[in-house]
PDB file of C-alpha atoms in Angstrom:
ATOM      1  CA  MET A   1       3.149  -0.496 -23.708  1.00 62.00           C
ATOM      2  CA  ALA A   2      -0.175   0.143 -21.971  1.00 74.00           C
ATOM      3  CA  SER A   3      -0.071   2.159 -18.778  1.00 91.00           C
ATOM      4  CA  MET A   4      -0.041  -0.138 -15.777  1.00 97.00           C
ATOM      5  CA  PRO A   5      -2.672   0.323 -13.076  1.00 98.00           C
ATOM      6  CA  VAL A   6      -2.151   1.345  -9.466  1.00 98.00           C
ATOM      7  CA  PHE A   7      -3.223  -0.604  -6.399  1.00 98.00           C
ATOM      8  CA  PHE A   8      -4.037   0.639  -2.949  1.00 98.00           C
ATOM      9  CA  VAL A   9      -4.159  -2.451  -0.739  1.00 98.00           C
ATOM     10  CA  SER A  10      -5.087  -2.613   2.921  1.00 98.00           C
ATOM     11  CA  HIS A  11      -2.579  -5.126   4.273  1.00 98.00           C
ATOM     12  CA  GLY A  12      -4.120  -5.531   7.725  1.00 93.00           C
ATOM     13  CA  ALA A  13      -2.178  -7.452  10.350  1.00 93.00           C
ATOM     14  CA  PRO A  14       0.726  -9.795   9.502  1.00 96.00           C
ATOM     15  CA  THR A  15      -1.706 -12.713   9.914  1.00 95.00           C
ATOM     16  CA  PHE A  16      -3.247 -11.650   6.590  1.00 97.00           C
ATOM     17  CA  ALA A  17      -0.421 -13.716   5.084  1.00 97.00           C
ATOM     18  CA  VAL A  18      -2.205 -16.913   6.178  1.00 96.00           C
ATOM     19  CA  GLU A  19      -5.775 -15.625   6.619  1.00 95.00           C
ATOM     20  CA  PRO A  20      -6.918 -14.478   3.160  1.00 97.00           C
ATOM     21  CA  GLY A  21     -10.486 -13.739   4.152  1.00 96.00           C
ATOM     22  CA  ARG A  22     -12.558 -12.066   1.441  1.00 96.00           C
ATOM     23  CA  ILE A  23      -9.851  -9.788   0.051  1.00 97.00           C
ATOM     24  CA  GLY A  24      -7.096 -12.350  -0.621  1.00 98.00           C
ATOM     25  CA  PRO A  25      -8.902 -14.161  -3.472  1.00 97.00           C
ATOM     26  CA  LEU A  26     -10.118 -10.812  -4.849  1.00 98.00           C
ATOM     27  CA  LEU A  27      -6.560  -9.563  -5.105  1.00 98.00           C
ATOM     28  CA  ARG A  28      -5.473 -12.722  -6.899  1.00 98.00           C
ATOM     29  CA  GLN A  29      -8.387 -12.619  -9.350  1.00 98.00           C
ATOM     30  CA  THR A  30      -7.832  -8.942 -10.077  1.00 98.00           C
ATOM     31  CA  ALA A  31      -4.103  -9.285 -10.698  1.00 98.00           C
ATOM     32  CA  ALA A  32      -4.710 -12.279 -12.976  1.00 97.00           C
ATOM     33  CA  ARG A  33      -6.712 -10.161 -15.433  1.00 97.00           C
ATOM     34  CA  LEU A  34      -4.139  -7.369 -15.644  1.00 97.00           C
ATOM     35  CA  PRO A  35      -1.152  -7.149 -17.996  1.00 96.00           C
ATOM     36  CA  VAL A  36       1.936  -8.735 -16.484  1.00 97.00           C
ATOM     37  CA  PRO A  37       4.055  -5.909 -15.052  1.00 97.00           C
ATOM     38  CA  SER A  38       7.715  -5.516 -15.893  1.00 97.00           C
ATOM     39  CA  ALA A  39       8.315  -4.732 -12.214  1.00 98.00           C
ATOM     40  CA  ILE A  40       6.408  -3.796  -9.072  1.00 98.00           C
ATOM     41  CA  LEU A  41       7.098  -0.744  -6.921  1.00 98.00           C
ATOM     42  CA  VAL A  42       5.779  -0.919  -3.365  1.00 98.00           C
ATOM     43  CA  VAL A  43       5.264   1.941  -0.933  1.00 98.00           C
ATOM     44  CA  SER A  44       4.621   0.780   2.642  1.00 98.00           C
ATOM     45  CA  PRO A  45       4.389   2.561   6.021  1.00 98.00           C
ATOM     46  CA  HIS A  46       6.676  -0.058   7.510  1.00 98.00           C
ATOM     47  CA  TRP A  47       9.711   1.575   5.954  1.00 98.00           C
ATOM     48  CA  ILE A  48      10.060   5.212   6.978  1.00 98.00           C
ATOM     49  CA  THR A  49      13.372   7.033   6.467  1.00 98.00           C
ATOM     50  CA  PRO A  50      14.542  10.652   6.762  1.00 98.00           C
ATOM     51  CA  GLU A  51      14.676  10.913   2.949  1.00 98.00           C
ATOM     52  CA  PRO A  52      13.414   8.597   0.180  1.00 98.00           C
ATOM     53  CA  ARG A  53      15.283   5.338  -0.261  1.00 98.00           C
ATOM     54  CA  VAL A  54      14.822   2.653  -2.908  1.00 98.00           C
ATOM     55  CA  THR A  55      15.733  -0.999  -2.475  1.00 98.00           C
ATOM     56  CA  ALA A  56      18.520  -1.987  -4.844  1.00 98.00           C
ATOM     57  CA  SER A  57      19.315  -5.552  -3.840  1.00 98.00           C
ATOM     58  CA  PRO A  58      19.185  -8.091  -6.676  1.00 98.00           C
ATOM     59  CA  ARG A  59      17.653 -10.539  -4.175  1.00 98.00           C
ATOM     60  CA  PRO A  60      15.771  -8.588  -1.480  1.00 98.00           C
ATOM     61  CA  GLU A  61      15.332 -10.409   1.802  1.00 98.00           C
ATOM     62  CA  THR A  62      11.869 -11.231   3.163  1.00 98.00           C
ATOM     63  CA  LEU A  63      11.672  -9.201   6.372  1.00 98.00           C
ATOM     64  CA  HIS A  64       9.620 -10.519   9.265  1.00 98.00           C
ATOM     65  CA  ASP A  65       9.300  -7.116  10.884  1.00 97.00           C
ATOM     66  CA  PHE A  66       6.798  -8.062  13.592  1.00 96.00           C
ATOM     67  CA  GLY A  67       6.782  -9.907  16.882  1.00 94.00           C
ATOM     68  CA  GLY A  68       4.586 -12.224  18.905  1.00 92.00           C
ATOM     69  CA  PHE A  69       2.952 -14.079  16.022  1.00 93.00           C
ATOM     70  CA  PRO A  70       2.799 -17.827  15.230  1.00 92.00           C
ATOM     71  CA  ASP A  71       6.035 -19.450  14.102  1.00 94.00           C
ATOM     72  CA  SER A  72       4.497 -20.283  10.733  1.00 93.00           C
ATOM     73  CA  LEU A  73       4.560 -16.600   9.761  1.00 96.00           C
ATOM     74  CA  TYR A  74       8.311 -16.373  10.281  1.00 97.00           C
ATOM     75  CA  ARG A  75       8.916 -19.281   7.927  1.00 97.00           C
ATOM     76  CA  LEU A  76       7.139 -17.603   5.006  1.00 98.00           C
ATOM     77  CA  GLN A  77       9.333 -16.280   2.215  1.00 98.00           C
ATOM     78  CA  TYR A  78       8.663 -14.140  -0.840  1.00 98.00           C
ATOM     79  CA  PRO A  79      11.783 -14.666  -2.973  1.00 98.00           C
ATOM     80  CA  ALA A  80      11.061 -12.149  -5.723  1.00 98.00           C
ATOM     81  CA  PRO A  81      14.084 -10.704  -7.517  1.00 98.00           C
ATOM     82  CA  GLY A  82      15.005  -7.043  -7.290  1.00 98.00           C
ATOM     83  CA  GLN A  83      16.016  -4.793 -10.161  1.00 98.00           C
ATOM     84  CA  PRO A  84      18.952  -2.546  -9.200  1.00 98.00           C
ATOM     85  CA  GLU A  85      19.020  -0.786 -12.585  1.00 98.00           C
ATOM     86  CA  LEU A  86      15.394   0.305 -12.248  1.00 98.00           C
ATOM     87  CA  ALA A  87      16.104   1.347  -8.649  1.00 98.00           C
ATOM     88  CA  GLN A  88      18.781   3.740  -9.870  1.00 98.00           C
ATOM     89  CA  GLN A  89      16.458   5.068 -12.570  1.00 98.00           C
ATOM     90  CA  LEU A  90      13.815   5.767  -9.938  1.00 98.00           C
ATOM     91  CA  VAL A  91      16.344   7.548  -7.741  1.00 98.00           C
ATOM     92  CA  THR A  92      17.307   9.732 -10.699  1.00 98.00           C
ATOM     93  CA  LEU A  93      13.638  10.486 -11.393  1.00 98.00           C
ATOM     94  CA  LEU A  94      13.141  11.537  -7.779  1.00 98.00           C
ATOM     95  CA  GLN A  95      16.323  13.610  -7.689  1.00 98.00           C
ATOM     96  CA  VAL A  96      15.294  15.532 -10.799  1.00 98.00           C
ATOM     97  CA  GLN A  97      12.129  16.488  -8.897  1.00 97.00           C
ATOM     98  CA  GLY A  98      14.136  17.736  -5.934  1.00 98.00           C
ATOM     99  CA  TYR A  99      14.009  14.715  -3.647  1.00 98.00           C
ATOM    100  CA  ARG A 100      17.162  13.733  -1.754  1.00 98.00           C
ATOM    101  CA  ALA A 101      16.773  10.126  -2.833  1.00 98.00           C
ATOM    102  CA  ALA A 102      19.287   7.286  -2.807  1.00 98.00           C
ATOM    103  CA  THR A 103      19.410   3.525  -3.210  1.00 98.00           C
ATOM    104  CA  ASP A 104      19.693   1.023  -0.369  1.00 98.00           C
ATOM    105  CA  ALA A 105      21.395  -2.203  -1.411  1.00 97.00           C
ATOM    106  CA  THR A 106      20.754  -4.067   1.849  1.00 97.00           C
ATOM    107  CA  ARG A 107      17.114  -3.364   2.675  1.00 98.00           C
ATOM    108  CA  GLY A 108      14.614  -6.196   2.107  1.00 98.00           C
ATOM    109  CA  LEU A 109      10.838  -6.255   1.680  1.00 98.00           C
ATOM    110  CA  ASP A 110       8.771  -5.608   4.809  1.00 98.00           C
ATOM    111  CA  HIS A 111       5.448  -7.282   5.510  1.00 98.00           C
ATOM    112  CA  GLY A 112       3.553  -4.341   4.068  1.00 98.00           C
ATOM    113  CA  ALA A 113       5.072  -5.390   0.753  1.00 98.00           C
ATOM    114  CA  TRP A 114       5.370  -9.151   0.703  1.00 98.00           C
ATOM    115  CA  VAL A 115       2.125 -10.057   2.464  1.00 98.00           C
ATOM    116  CA  PRO A 116      -0.204  -8.558  -0.181  1.00 98.00           C
ATOM    117  CA  LEU A 117       2.190  -9.649  -2.943  1.00 98.00           C
ATOM    118  CA  ARG A 118       1.670 -13.263  -1.853  1.00 98.00           C
ATOM    119  CA  TYR A 119      -1.908 -12.887  -3.073  1.00 98.00           C
ATOM    120  CA  LEU A 120      -1.346 -10.628  -6.057  1.00 98.00           C
ATOM    121  CA  TYR A 121       1.618 -12.504  -7.542  1.00 98.00           C
ATOM    122  CA  PRO A 122       2.148 -15.738  -5.582  1.00 98.00           C
ATOM    123  CA  GLU A 123       4.802 -17.018  -7.995  1.00 98.00           C
ATOM    124  CA  ALA A 124       7.185 -14.250  -6.804  1.00 98.00           C
ATOM    125  CA  ASN A 125       8.691 -14.111 -10.294  1.00 98.00           C
ATOM    126  CA  ILE A 126       8.273 -10.374 -10.986  1.00 98.00           C
ATOM    127  CA  PRO A 127      11.012  -7.951  -9.849  1.00 98.00           C
ATOM    128  CA  VAL A 128      10.004  -5.941  -6.782  1.00 98.00           C
ATOM    129  CA  LEU A 129      11.370  -2.620  -5.543  1.00 98.00           C
ATOM    130  CA  GLN A 130      10.313  -0.798  -2.411  1.00 98.00           C
ATOM    131  CA  LEU A 131      10.299   2.961  -1.942  1.00 98.00           C
ATOM    132  CA  SER A 132      10.469   4.232   1.618  1.00 98.00           C
ATOM    133  CA  MET A 133       8.103   6.851   2.970  1.00 98.00           C
ATOM    134  CA  PRO A 134      10.098   9.915   4.047  1.00 98.00           C
ATOM    135  CA  ALA A 135       9.424  10.907   7.648  1.00 98.00           C
ATOM    136  CA  TRP A 136       8.327  14.415   6.621  1.00 98.00           C
ATOM    137  CA  LEU A 137       5.564  13.104   4.375  1.00 98.00           C
ATOM    138  CA  GLY A 138       2.191  14.740   4.917  1.00 98.00           C
ATOM    139  CA  ALA A 139      -1.026  14.431   2.940  1.00 98.00           C
ATOM    140  CA  PRO A 140      -0.169  16.913   0.133  1.00 98.00           C
ATOM    141  CA  GLU A 141       3.364  15.542  -0.094  1.00 98.00           C
ATOM    142  CA  ALA A 142       2.067  11.967  -0.382  1.00 98.00           C
ATOM    143  CA  TRP A 143      -0.187  12.926  -3.279  1.00 98.00           C
ATOM    144  CA  ALA A 144       2.670  14.799  -4.953  1.00 98.00           C
ATOM    145  CA  LEU A 145       4.970  11.792  -4.538  1.00 98.00           C
ATOM    146  CA  GLY A 146       2.397   9.662  -6.334  1.00 98.00           C
ATOM    147  CA  GLU A 147       2.313  12.153  -9.191  1.00 98.00           C
ATOM    148  CA  VAL A 148       6.102  11.931  -9.512  1.00 98.00           C
ATOM    149  CA  LEU A 149       5.810   8.143  -9.822  1.00 98.00           C
ATOM    150  CA  GLN A 150       3.284   8.304 -12.680  1.00 97.00           C
ATOM    151  CA  PRO A 151       5.875   7.903 -15.496  1.00 97.00           C
ATOM    152  CA  LEU A 152       6.814   4.469 -14.158  1.00 98.00           C
ATOM    153  CA  ARG A 153       3.386   3.224 -15.188  1.00 98.00           C
ATOM    154  CA  GLU A 154       4.262   3.884 -18.828  1.00 96.00           C
ATOM    155  CA  ARG A 155       7.319   1.657 -18.396  1.00 96.00           C
ATOM    156  CA  GLY A 156       5.195  -1.298 -17.326  1.00 97.00           C
ATOM    157  CA  VAL A 157       5.735  -0.818 -13.587  1.00 98.00           C
ATOM    158  CA  LEU A 158       2.795  -1.621 -11.333  1.00 98.00           C
ATOM    159  CA  ILE A 159       2.594   0.693  -8.332  1.00 98.00           C
ATOM    160  CA  LEU A 160       1.395  -0.962  -5.127  1.00 98.00           C
ATOM    161  CA  ALA A 161       0.644   1.428  -2.271  1.00 98.00           C
ATOM    162  CA  SER A 162       0.123  -0.693   0.816  1.00 98.00           C
ATOM    163  CA  GLY A 163      -1.513   0.713   3.938  1.00 98.00           C
ATOM    164  CA  SER A 164      -4.825   0.377   5.753  1.00 98.00           C
ATOM    165  CA  LEU A 165      -8.113   2.133   5.132  1.00 98.00           C
ATOM    166  CA  THR A 166      -8.677   2.320   8.894  1.00 98.00           C
ATOM    167  CA  HIS A 167      -5.919   1.820  11.429  1.00 97.00           C
ATOM    168  CA  ASN A 168      -6.607   2.535  15.086  1.00 95.00           C
ATOM    169  CA  LEU A 169      -4.718  -0.212  16.895  1.00 89.00           C
ATOM    170  CA  HIS A 170      -5.683   1.292  20.252  1.00 86.00           C
ATOM    171  CA  GLU A 171      -9.147  -0.133  19.576  1.00 86.00           C
ATOM    172  CA  PHE A 172      -7.947  -3.576  18.468  1.00 78.00           C
ATOM    173  CA  ARG A 173     -10.461  -6.229  19.549  1.00 76.00           C
ATOM    174  CA  GLY A 174      -9.213  -9.749  18.939  1.00 72.00           C
ATOM    175  CA  ASN A 175     -12.576 -11.393  19.589  1.00 77.00           C
ATOM    176  CA  ALA A 176     -14.799  -8.752  18.007  1.00 74.00           C
ATOM    177  CA  VAL A 177     -18.129 -10.043  16.678  1.00 73.00           C
ATOM    178  CA  THR A 178     -19.386  -6.689  15.384  1.00 90.00           C
ATOM    179  CA  ASP A 179     -17.721  -3.983  13.328  1.00 93.00           C
ATOM    180  CA  ALA A 180     -17.122  -0.569  14.845  1.00 94.00           C
ATOM    181  CA  ASP A 181     -19.566   2.029  13.526  1.00 96.00           C
ATOM    182  CA  TYR A 182     -16.859   4.680  13.188  1.00 97.00           C
ATOM    183  CA  ALA A 183     -14.699   2.385  11.023  1.00 97.00           C
ATOM    184  CA  LEU A 184     -17.628   1.541   8.763  1.00 98.00           C
ATOM    185  CA  ALA A 185     -18.519   5.238   8.421  1.00 98.00           C
ATOM    186  CA  PHE A 186     -14.942   6.151   7.476  1.00 98.00           C
ATOM    187  CA  GLU A 187     -14.826   3.273   4.995  1.00 98.00           C
ATOM    188  CA  ARG A 188     -18.012   4.480   3.276  1.00 98.00           C
ATOM    189  CA  TRP A 189     -16.694   8.032   3.114  1.00 98.00           C
ATOM    190  CA  ALA A 190     -13.325   6.970   1.713  1.00 98.00           C
ATOM    191  CA  ARG A 191     -14.911   4.793  -0.944  1.00 98.00           C
ATOM    192  CA  ALA A 192     -17.101   7.636  -2.189  1.00 98.00           C
ATOM    193  CA  ALA A 193     -14.225  10.127  -2.161  1.00 98.00           C
ATOM    194  CA  VAL A 194     -11.921   7.764  -4.044  1.00 98.00           C
ATOM    195  CA  ILE A 195     -14.536   6.948  -6.692  1.00 98.00           C
ATOM    196  CA  ARG A 196     -15.182  10.617  -7.425  1.00 97.00           C
ATOM    197  CA  HIS A 197     -11.437  11.441  -7.336  1.00 97.00           C
ATOM    198  CA  ASP A 198     -12.072  14.084  -4.669  1.00 98.00           C
ATOM    199  CA  ARG A 199      -8.528  15.264  -4.024  1.00 98.00           C
ATOM    200  CA  ASP A 200      -9.508  18.038  -1.622  1.00 98.00           C
ATOM    201  CA  ALA A 201     -11.571  15.740   0.574  1.00 98.00           C
ATOM    202  CA  LEU A 202      -8.979  12.962   0.619  1.00 98.00           C
ATOM    203  CA  LEU A 203      -6.227  15.397   1.606  1.00 98.00           C
ATOM    204  CA  ASP A 204      -8.397  16.917   4.352  1.00 98.00           C
ATOM    205  CA  TYR A 205      -9.515  13.541   5.718  1.00 98.00           C
ATOM    206  CA  LEU A 206      -9.007  14.530   9.356  1.00 97.00           C
ATOM    207  CA  ASN A 207     -11.713  17.167   9.007  1.00 97.00           C
ATOM    208  CA  ALA A 208     -13.747  16.064   5.990  1.00 97.00           C
ATOM    209  CA  ALA A 209     -14.262  12.427   6.934  1.00 98.00           C
ATOM    210  CA  PRO A 210     -16.494  11.135   9.709  1.00 97.00           C
ATOM    211  CA  HIS A 211     -14.260  10.038  12.581  1.00 97.00           C
ATOM    212  CA  GLY A 212     -11.119  10.825  10.593  1.00 97.00           C
ATOM    213  CA  ARG A 213      -8.924  11.208  13.648  1.00 97.00           C
ATOM    214  CA  ARG A 214     -10.323   8.089  15.264  1.00 98.00           C
ATOM    215  CA  ALA A 215      -9.861   5.996  12.136  1.00 97.00           C
ATOM    216  CA  HIS A 216      -6.267   7.250  11.781  1.00 98.00           C
ATOM    217  CA  PRO A 217      -4.699   8.496  15.040  1.00 97.00           C
ATOM    218  CA  THR A 218      -1.439   8.565  13.055  1.00 97.00           C
ATOM    219  CA  PRO A 219      -1.256   9.184   9.288  1.00 98.00           C
ATOM    220  CA  ASP A 220       1.238   6.506   8.268  1.00 98.00           C
ATOM    221  CA  HIS A 221      -1.237   3.846   7.075  1.00 98.00           C
ATOM    222  CA  TYR A 222      -3.505   6.392   5.340  1.00 98.00           C
ATOM    223  CA  LEU A 223      -0.813   8.166   3.327  1.00 98.00           C
ATOM    224  CA  PRO A 224      -0.276   5.243   0.907  1.00 98.00           C
ATOM    225  CA  LEU A 225      -3.856   5.779  -0.290  1.00 98.00           C
ATOM    226  CA  LEU A 226      -2.872   9.316  -1.279  1.00 98.00           C
ATOM    227  CA  VAL A 227       0.264   8.057  -3.030  1.00 98.00           C
ATOM    228  CA  ALA A 228      -1.917   5.677  -5.042  1.00 98.00           C
ATOM    229  CA  ALA A 229      -4.467   8.355  -5.897  1.00 98.00           C
ATOM    230  CA  GLY A 230      -1.687  10.732  -6.915  1.00 98.00           C
ATOM    231  CA  ALA A 231      -0.121   8.101  -9.162  1.00 98.00           C
ATOM    232  CA  ALA A 232      -3.494   7.578 -10.834  1.00 97.00           C
ATOM    233  CA  THR A 233      -5.305  10.234 -12.852  1.00 91.00           C
ATOM    234  CA  ALA A 234      -8.677  11.931 -12.579  1.00 89.00           C
ATOM    235  CA  GLU A 235      -9.809   9.773 -15.518  1.00 91.00           C
ATOM    236  CA  SER A 236      -8.819   6.479 -13.888  1.00 95.00           C
ATOM    237  CA  ARG A 237     -11.533   3.896 -13.462  1.00 96.00           C
ATOM    238  CA  VAL A 238     -11.749   2.792  -9.833  1.00 98.00           C
ATOM    239  CA  THR A 239     -12.541  -0.797  -8.902  1.00 98.00           C
ATOM    240  CA  VAL A 240     -13.515  -1.298  -5.267  1.00 98.00           C
ATOM    241  CA  LEU A 241     -12.176  -4.529  -3.785  1.00 98.00           C
ATOM    242  CA  GLU A 242     -14.377  -5.136  -0.772  1.00 96.00           C
ATOM    243  CA  GLY A 243     -12.628  -6.757   2.146  1.00 95.00           C
ATOM    244  CA  ASP A 244     -13.824  -7.660   5.588  1.00 94.00           C
ATOM    245  CA  MET A 245     -13.360  -5.624   8.760  1.00 95.00           C
ATOM    246  CA  ARG A 246     -10.685  -7.411  10.786  1.00 94.00           C
ATOM    247  CA  TYR A 247     -10.860  -7.299  14.589  1.00 93.00           C
ATOM    248  CA  GLY A 248     -13.888  -5.023  14.381  1.00 92.00           C
ATOM    249  CA  MET A 249     -11.856  -1.974  13.329  1.00 94.00           C
ATOM    250  CA  LEU A 250      -9.272  -2.782  10.634  1.00 96.00           C
ATOM    251  CA  SER A 251     -10.784  -2.294   7.174  1.00 97.00           C
ATOM    252  CA  MET A 252      -9.352  -4.471   4.424  1.00 98.00           C
ATOM    253  CA  GLU A 253     -11.044  -2.496   1.635  1.00 98.00           C
ATOM    254  CA  SER A 254      -8.694  -1.922  -1.310  1.00 98.00           C
ATOM    255  CA  TYR A 255      -8.836  -0.103  -4.656  1.00 98.00           C
ATOM    256  CA  LEU A 256      -7.560  -0.564  -8.177  1.00 98.00           C
ATOM    257  CA  PHE A 257      -7.012   2.510 -10.349  1.00 98.00           C
ATOM    258  CA  GLU A 258      -6.924   1.774 -14.107  1.00 96.00           C
TER     259      GLU A 258
END
């Protein structure tokens, strides 16, 4: 079986579920040309736990883990099956590497998972697991976690790391008509660093990138990019999926590593 690729997807705000913009169709077109995965493993900053946890429900619930949005968003469902056997295999893989991992049979899929999956695989017919981000995760640890996940790719599992290329909600501008210069500068830097597989720069983003601390006042939405890059290899071909800049500061740029 050919090694499955890795996605880093900027999932934006929950409204991305009904506002595809430029990136939604790109995700669908890209997924359509790839081999059909045997399962999908999602890492999202909207599930953070003290130690790694893996969803093990045969029918994971669609979680509407947000508030104050239109009623239509709360009616959306993504009824993909789970795969408890694979969940246990992943836990074993993590435990062998020293992680204090366990399954969670009740946890569903948060919006960081199901919103981009609506575009990638709208039929919701591929088993989906979600791996939590441990609270102690830093940049080197996120990259290392991605490396631990690499063997899943050989089993036909597509790894989807879902975050945001820029994520400073303090500067959210609902009626923005121009894009923030700092967000555009960080986006350009990240794209170049990802394409050249510059591990050192990506890990040191707070210092190496222009406006690193402004683009990411907290690391949670950046770390999935490092998980994705760690799960890829230095030889991976990178496809840039250009998205728009939502609300003047929320980059939707995404990457495929093949």
